[in-house]
Amino acid sequence: MLKQHEDVAVESMRVDKWLWAARFFKTRSVAKAAIEGGKVHHEGERVKVSKEIRIGMELTIQQGFDRKTVTIKALSNIRGPAPVAQMLYEETPVSIARRELIASQRKLHNLARPDHRPSKKDRRDINKFKQGNDHQNDHSWSYNDG
């Protein structure tokens, strides 16, 4: 017979467990590693794995390129489906705007990349261009300044 998890009203809980339940990280051990790596902050300070969190606290969570600032709205001991997990927190409007701006900048930066690798002819042309410019610059330097 399987035990049913009862959702008991909790006043505080460990930050690693909450991050796992809120689906920021796939496992508690990954959440723990992120916390120990300095990816989770509260009031500008790194948190420890055993940090007790409460409703209303604000956490800053770094995941890859994204940095989210969230306010804790609810606590849960169980990892539920994604729509339920999203009800555990609310991302601040400033955080959303900052993430969207940085994402758009990353997209624009990637547009500057070529569509394909240079062919052999392209590489020859690039080398010819570089060598031509290097020789022009060599003649413009004067070593008789002193």
Coordinates of C-alpha atoms in Angstrom, one line a residue:
M1 CA 0.0 0.0 0.0
L2 CA 1.4 3.4 -1.0
K3 CA 1.5 6.3 1.3
Q4 CA -0.2 9.5 0.1
H5 CA 1.7 12.8 0.7
E6 CA -0.4 15.2 2.7
D7 CA 0.1 18.8 1.8
V8 CA 0.5 20.2 5.3
A9 CA 0.7 24.0 5.8
V10 CA 4.3 24.7 6.4
E11 CA 5.7 28.0 7.7
S12 CA 9.3 27.5 6.6
M13 CA 11.3 24.9 4.7
R14 CA 14.8 24.4 3.3
V15 CA 15.7 26.4 0.2
D16 CA 17.0 23.3 -1.7
K17 CA 13.7 21.5 -1.2
W18 CA 11.6 24.5 -2.3
L19 CA 13.7 25.0 -5.5
W20 CA 13.2 21.4 -6.4
A21 CA 9.4 21.6 -5.6
A22 CA 9.1 24.8 -7.6
R23 CA 10.8 23.1 -10.6
F24 CA 13.8 25.4 -10.9
F25 CA 16.0 22.3 -10.8
K26 CA 15.3 18.7 -11.8
T27 CA 16.7 17.1 -8.6
R28 CA 17.4 18.2 -5.1
S29 CA 21.1 17.3 -5.6
V30 CA 21.3 19.7 -8.6
A31 CA 19.6 22.4 -6.6
K32 CA 22.1 21.8 -3.8
A33 CA 25.0 22.0 -6.2
A34 CA 23.6 25.3 -7.6
I35 CA 23.3 26.8 -4.1
E36 CA 26.8 25.7 -3.2
G37 CA 28.0 27.2 -6.5
G38 CA 26.6 30.6 -5.5
K39 CA 23.8 30.6 -8.0
V40 CA 21.1 31.4 -5.4
H41 CA 21.0 34.7 -3.4
H42 CA 18.7 36.3 -0.9
E43 CA 19.0 40.0 -0.3
G44 CA 22.3 40.1 -2.3
E45 CA 23.9 37.4 -0.1
R46 CA 24.6 33.8 -1.1
V47 CA 22.4 31.3 0.7
K48 CA 23.3 28.0 2.3
V49 CA 21.6 24.7 1.4
S50 CA 20.0 24.6 4.8
K51 CA 18.6 28.1 4.7
E52 CA 15.0 28.3 5.9
I53 CA 12.8 30.2 3.6
R54 CA 9.4 31.7 4.2
I55 CA 6.5 33.2 2.2
G56 CA 7.3 36.7 1.0
M57 CA 11.1 36.2 0.8
E58 CA 12.8 37.2 -2.5
L59 CA 15.4 34.9 -4.1
T60 CA 17.6 35.6 -7.1
I61 CA 18.3 32.4 -9.1
Q62 CA 20.9 32.1 -11.8
Q63 CA 20.2 29.4 -14.4
G64 CA 22.6 29.4 -17.4
F65 CA 22.2 32.9 -19.0
D66 CA 19.0 33.6 -17.1
R67 CA 18.9 35.4 -13.8
K68 CA 15.4 35.4 -12.2
T69 CA 14.3 37.3 -9.1
V70 CA 11.3 35.7 -7.6
T71 CA 9.0 36.3 -4.6
I72 CA 8.0 33.2 -2.7
K73 CA 4.1 32.9 -2.7
A74 CA 3.7 29.5 -1.2
L75 CA 5.7 26.5 0.2
S76 CA 5.3 22.9 -0.8
N77 CA 7.0 19.7 0.3
I78 CA 6.0 17.8 -2.8
R79 CA 7.0 18.3 -6.5
G80 CA 3.8 18.7 -8.4
P81 CA 3.0 19.4 -12.0
A82 CA 4.4 22.5 -13.6
P83 CA 1.3 24.7 -13.4
V84 CA 1.1 24.0 -9.6
A85 CA 4.8 24.7 -9.2
Q86 CA 4.4 28.0 -11.0
M87 CA 1.9 29.1 -8.3
L88 CA 4.6 28.8 -5.6
Y89 CA 6.4 31.9 -6.8
E90 CA 6.0 35.1 -8.8
E91 CA 8.8 36.6 -10.9
T92 CA 9.3 40.4 -10.3
P93 CA 8.4 42.7 -13.3
V94 CA 12.0 44.1 -13.2
S95 CA 13.4 40.6 -13.5
I96 CA 11.1 39.7 -16.5
A97 CA 12.1 42.9 -18.3
R98 CA 15.8 42.4 -17.7
R99 CA 15.7 38.8 -18.9
E100 CA 13.8 39.8 -22.1
L101 CA 16.3 42.5 -22.8
I102 CA 19.3 40.3 -22.4
A103 CA 17.6 37.5 -24.5
S104 CA 17.0 40.0 -27.3
Q105 CA 20.6 41.2 -27.1
R106 CA 21.8 37.6 -27.3
K107 CA 19.6 37.0 -30.4
L108 CA 21.0 40.1 -32.1
H109 CA 24.5 39.1 -31.3
N110 CA 24.0 35.7 -32.9
L111 CA 22.7 37.3 -36.1
A112 CA 26.2 38.7 -36.7
R113 CA 27.5 35.2 -37.2
P114 CA 27.9 33.8 -40.7
D115 CA 25.4 31.2 -42.0
H116 CA 28.2 28.7 -42.8
R117 CA 31.8 28.0 -42.4
P118 CA 34.2 29.6 -44.9
S119 CA 35.0 27.5 -47.9
K120 CA 38.6 27.0 -49.0
K121 CA 38.3 29.9 -51.4
D122 CA 36.8 32.1 -48.7
R123 CA 39.7 31.3 -46.4
R124 CA 42.2 32.1 -49.2
D125 CA 40.5 35.5 -49.7
I126 CA 40.5 36.2 -46.0
N127 CA 44.2 35.4 -45.7
K128 CA 45.0 37.5 -48.8
F129 CA 43.1 40.4 -47.3
K130 CA 44.8 40.1 -43.9
Q131 CA 48.3 39.9 -45.5
G132 CA 47.6 42.9 -47.7
N133 CA 46.5 45.0 -44.7
D134 CA 49.4 43.8 -42.5
H135 CA 52.0 44.8 -45.2
Q136 CA 50.4 48.2 -45.6
N137 CA 50.6 48.8 -41.8
D138 CA 54.2 47.6 -41.7
H139 CA 55.3 50.4 -44.0
S140 CA 53.5 53.0 -42.1
W141 CA 55.4 52.3 -38.9
S142 CA 58.6 54.3 -38.4
Y143 CA 61.3 52.9 -36.1
N144 CA 63.5 56.0 -36.4
D145 CA 61.6 58.0 -33.8
G146 CA 64.3 58.1 -31.3

